[in-house]
One Martini backbone bead per residue (centre of mass of N, CA, C, O) as a GRO file, in nm:
protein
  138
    1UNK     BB    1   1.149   3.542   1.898
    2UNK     BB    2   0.793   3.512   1.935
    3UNK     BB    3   0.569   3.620   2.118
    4UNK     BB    4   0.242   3.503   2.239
    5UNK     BB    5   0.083   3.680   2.479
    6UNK     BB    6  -0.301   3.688   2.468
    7UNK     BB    7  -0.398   3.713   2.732
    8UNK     BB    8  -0.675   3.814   2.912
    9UNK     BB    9  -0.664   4.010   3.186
   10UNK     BB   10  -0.877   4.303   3.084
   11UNK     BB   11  -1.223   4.385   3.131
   12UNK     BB   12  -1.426   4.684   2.948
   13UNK     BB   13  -1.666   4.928   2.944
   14UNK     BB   14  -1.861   5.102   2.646
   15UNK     BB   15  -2.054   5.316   2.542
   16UNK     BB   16  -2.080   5.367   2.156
   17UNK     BB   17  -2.120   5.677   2.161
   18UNK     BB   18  -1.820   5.735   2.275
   19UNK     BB   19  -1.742   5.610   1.953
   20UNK     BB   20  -1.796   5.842   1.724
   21UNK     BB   21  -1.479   5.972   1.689
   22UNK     BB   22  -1.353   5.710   1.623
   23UNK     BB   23  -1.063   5.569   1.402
   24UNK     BB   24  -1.042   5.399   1.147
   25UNK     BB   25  -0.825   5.198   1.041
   26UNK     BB   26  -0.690   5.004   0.809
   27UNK     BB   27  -0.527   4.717   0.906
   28UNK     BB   28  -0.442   4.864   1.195
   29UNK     BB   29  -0.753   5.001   1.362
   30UNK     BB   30  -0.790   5.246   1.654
   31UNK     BB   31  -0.850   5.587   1.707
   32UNK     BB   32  -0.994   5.760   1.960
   33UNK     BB   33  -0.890   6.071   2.051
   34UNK     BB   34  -0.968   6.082   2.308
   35UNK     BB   35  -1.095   6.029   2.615
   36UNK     BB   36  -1.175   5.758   2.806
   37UNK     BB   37  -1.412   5.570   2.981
   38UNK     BB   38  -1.353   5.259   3.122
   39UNK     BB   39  -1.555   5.039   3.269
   40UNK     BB   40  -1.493   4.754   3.502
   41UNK     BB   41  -1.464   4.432   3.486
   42UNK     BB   42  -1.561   4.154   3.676
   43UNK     BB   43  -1.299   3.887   3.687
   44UNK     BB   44  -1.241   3.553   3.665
   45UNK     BB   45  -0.955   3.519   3.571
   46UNK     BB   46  -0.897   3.448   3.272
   47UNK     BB   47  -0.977   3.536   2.926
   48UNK     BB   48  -1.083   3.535   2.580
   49UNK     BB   49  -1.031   3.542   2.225
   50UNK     BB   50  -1.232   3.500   1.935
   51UNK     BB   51  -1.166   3.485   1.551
   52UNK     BB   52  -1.382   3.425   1.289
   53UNK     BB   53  -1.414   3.371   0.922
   54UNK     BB   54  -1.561   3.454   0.619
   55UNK     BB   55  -1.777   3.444   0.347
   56UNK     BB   56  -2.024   3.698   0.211
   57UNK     BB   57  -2.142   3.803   0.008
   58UNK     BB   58  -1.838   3.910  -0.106
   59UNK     BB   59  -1.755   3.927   0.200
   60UNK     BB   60  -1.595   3.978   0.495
   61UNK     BB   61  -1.666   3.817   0.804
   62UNK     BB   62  -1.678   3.847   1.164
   63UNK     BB   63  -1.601   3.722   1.430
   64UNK     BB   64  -1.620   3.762   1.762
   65UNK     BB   65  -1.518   3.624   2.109
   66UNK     BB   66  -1.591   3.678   2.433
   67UNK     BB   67  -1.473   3.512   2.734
   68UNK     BB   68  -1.589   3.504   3.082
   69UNK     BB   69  -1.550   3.469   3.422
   70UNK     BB   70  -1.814   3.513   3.649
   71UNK     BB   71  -2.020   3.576   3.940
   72UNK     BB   72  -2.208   3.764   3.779
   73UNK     BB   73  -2.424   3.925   3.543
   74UNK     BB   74  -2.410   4.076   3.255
   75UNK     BB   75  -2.629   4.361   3.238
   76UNK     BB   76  -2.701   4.652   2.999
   77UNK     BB   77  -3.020   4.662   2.886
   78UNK     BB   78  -3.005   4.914   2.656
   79UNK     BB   79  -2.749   4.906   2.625
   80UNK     BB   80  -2.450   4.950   2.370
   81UNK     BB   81  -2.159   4.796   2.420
   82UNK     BB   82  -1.844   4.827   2.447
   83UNK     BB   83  -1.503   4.643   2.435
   84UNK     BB   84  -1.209   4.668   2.652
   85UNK     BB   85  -0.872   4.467   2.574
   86UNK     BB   86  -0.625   4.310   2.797
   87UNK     BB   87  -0.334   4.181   2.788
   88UNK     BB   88  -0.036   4.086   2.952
   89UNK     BB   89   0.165   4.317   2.771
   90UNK     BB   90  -0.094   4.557   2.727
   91UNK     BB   91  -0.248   4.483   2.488
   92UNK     BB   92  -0.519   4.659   2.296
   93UNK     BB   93  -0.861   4.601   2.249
   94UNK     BB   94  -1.151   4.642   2.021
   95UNK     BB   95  -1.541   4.585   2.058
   96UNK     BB   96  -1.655   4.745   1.848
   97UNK     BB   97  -1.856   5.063   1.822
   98UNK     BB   98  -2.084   5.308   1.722
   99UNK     BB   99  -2.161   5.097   1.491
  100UNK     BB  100  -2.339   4.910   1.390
  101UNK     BB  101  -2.335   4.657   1.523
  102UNK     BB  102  -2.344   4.501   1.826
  103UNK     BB  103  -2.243   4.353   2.096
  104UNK     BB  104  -2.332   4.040   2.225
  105UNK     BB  105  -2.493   3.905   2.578
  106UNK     BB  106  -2.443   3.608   2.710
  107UNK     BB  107  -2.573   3.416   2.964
  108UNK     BB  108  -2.430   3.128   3.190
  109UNK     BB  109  -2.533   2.970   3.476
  110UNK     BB  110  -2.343   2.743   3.714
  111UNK     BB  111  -2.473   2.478   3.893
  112UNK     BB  112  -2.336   2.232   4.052
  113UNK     BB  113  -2.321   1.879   4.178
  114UNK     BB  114  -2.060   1.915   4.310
  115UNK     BB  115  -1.815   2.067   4.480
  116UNK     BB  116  -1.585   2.099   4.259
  117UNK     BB  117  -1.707   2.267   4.096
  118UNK     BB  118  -1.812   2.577   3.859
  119UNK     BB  119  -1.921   2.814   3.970
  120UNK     BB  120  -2.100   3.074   3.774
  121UNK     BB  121  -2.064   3.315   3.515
  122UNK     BB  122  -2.070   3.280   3.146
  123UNK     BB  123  -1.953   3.485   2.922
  124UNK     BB  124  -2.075   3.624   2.626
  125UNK     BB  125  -1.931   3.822   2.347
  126UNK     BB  126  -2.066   3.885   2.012
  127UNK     BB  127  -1.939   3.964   1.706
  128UNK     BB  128  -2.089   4.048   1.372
  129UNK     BB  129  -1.853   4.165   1.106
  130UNK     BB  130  -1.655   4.356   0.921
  131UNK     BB  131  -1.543   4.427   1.172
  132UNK     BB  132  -1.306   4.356   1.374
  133UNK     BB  133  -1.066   4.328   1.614
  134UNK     BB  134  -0.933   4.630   1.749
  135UNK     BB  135  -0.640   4.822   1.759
  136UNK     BB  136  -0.502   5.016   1.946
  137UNK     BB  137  -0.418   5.322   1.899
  138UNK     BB  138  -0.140   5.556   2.086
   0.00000   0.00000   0.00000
């Protein structure tokens, strides 16, 4: 029996400039070659982590979202940010690289009309690229 526990439980981000060093490999991942400072991010709950292609002009394009539910906004300035989530099981993954596109971030902010709603910042993260969500390899 094959166990499919992929809830996100941890989200941190990096500068995609720090990530000029590491190598993709096709079809397996990327293996980061050095070690890596990745700041985390705090989240309410768990995130979740949405990934569907297309085909476009003869290449296969991914999109890959990411979202999250936070207290306040994450606003990145002129950074740009790339993501490492971690599964519930360890499993590890990047969401974006050093070289463009880079992942969008765009903020949500829900004031609720009753006592019982969910006030926060939901974040999402969209990444649209010919390389999907990444497999750290390690």
């Amino acid at each position: 029996m094959i166990h499919l526990l992929k809830n996100i439980r941890r989200v941190e981000c990096i500068e995609a400039y720090h990530l000029q060093h590491s190598d993709i490999i096709a079809d397996r991942g990327v293996w980061l070659n050095v070690y890596q400072q990745f700041s985390p991010i705090d989240t309410i709950g768990l995130s979740s982590v949405e990934i569907s292609d297309k085909i476009e002009n003869k290449q296969r394009v991914f999109t890959t979202r990411l979202t999250m539910f936070r207290s306040e906004k994450l606003m990145p300035g002129a950074k740009k940010l790339c993501f490492r989530v971690t599964t519930v099981t360890g499993s590890q993954f990047l969401i974006g690289c050093a070289d463009k596109p880079y992942p969008v971030i765009q903020n949500e902010e829900t004031f609720p009309s009753s006592d019982s709603g969910k006030s926060g910042v939901t974040v999402t993260v969209t990444l649209t690229s010919l390389i999907p969500m990444l497999s750290i390899l390690d």
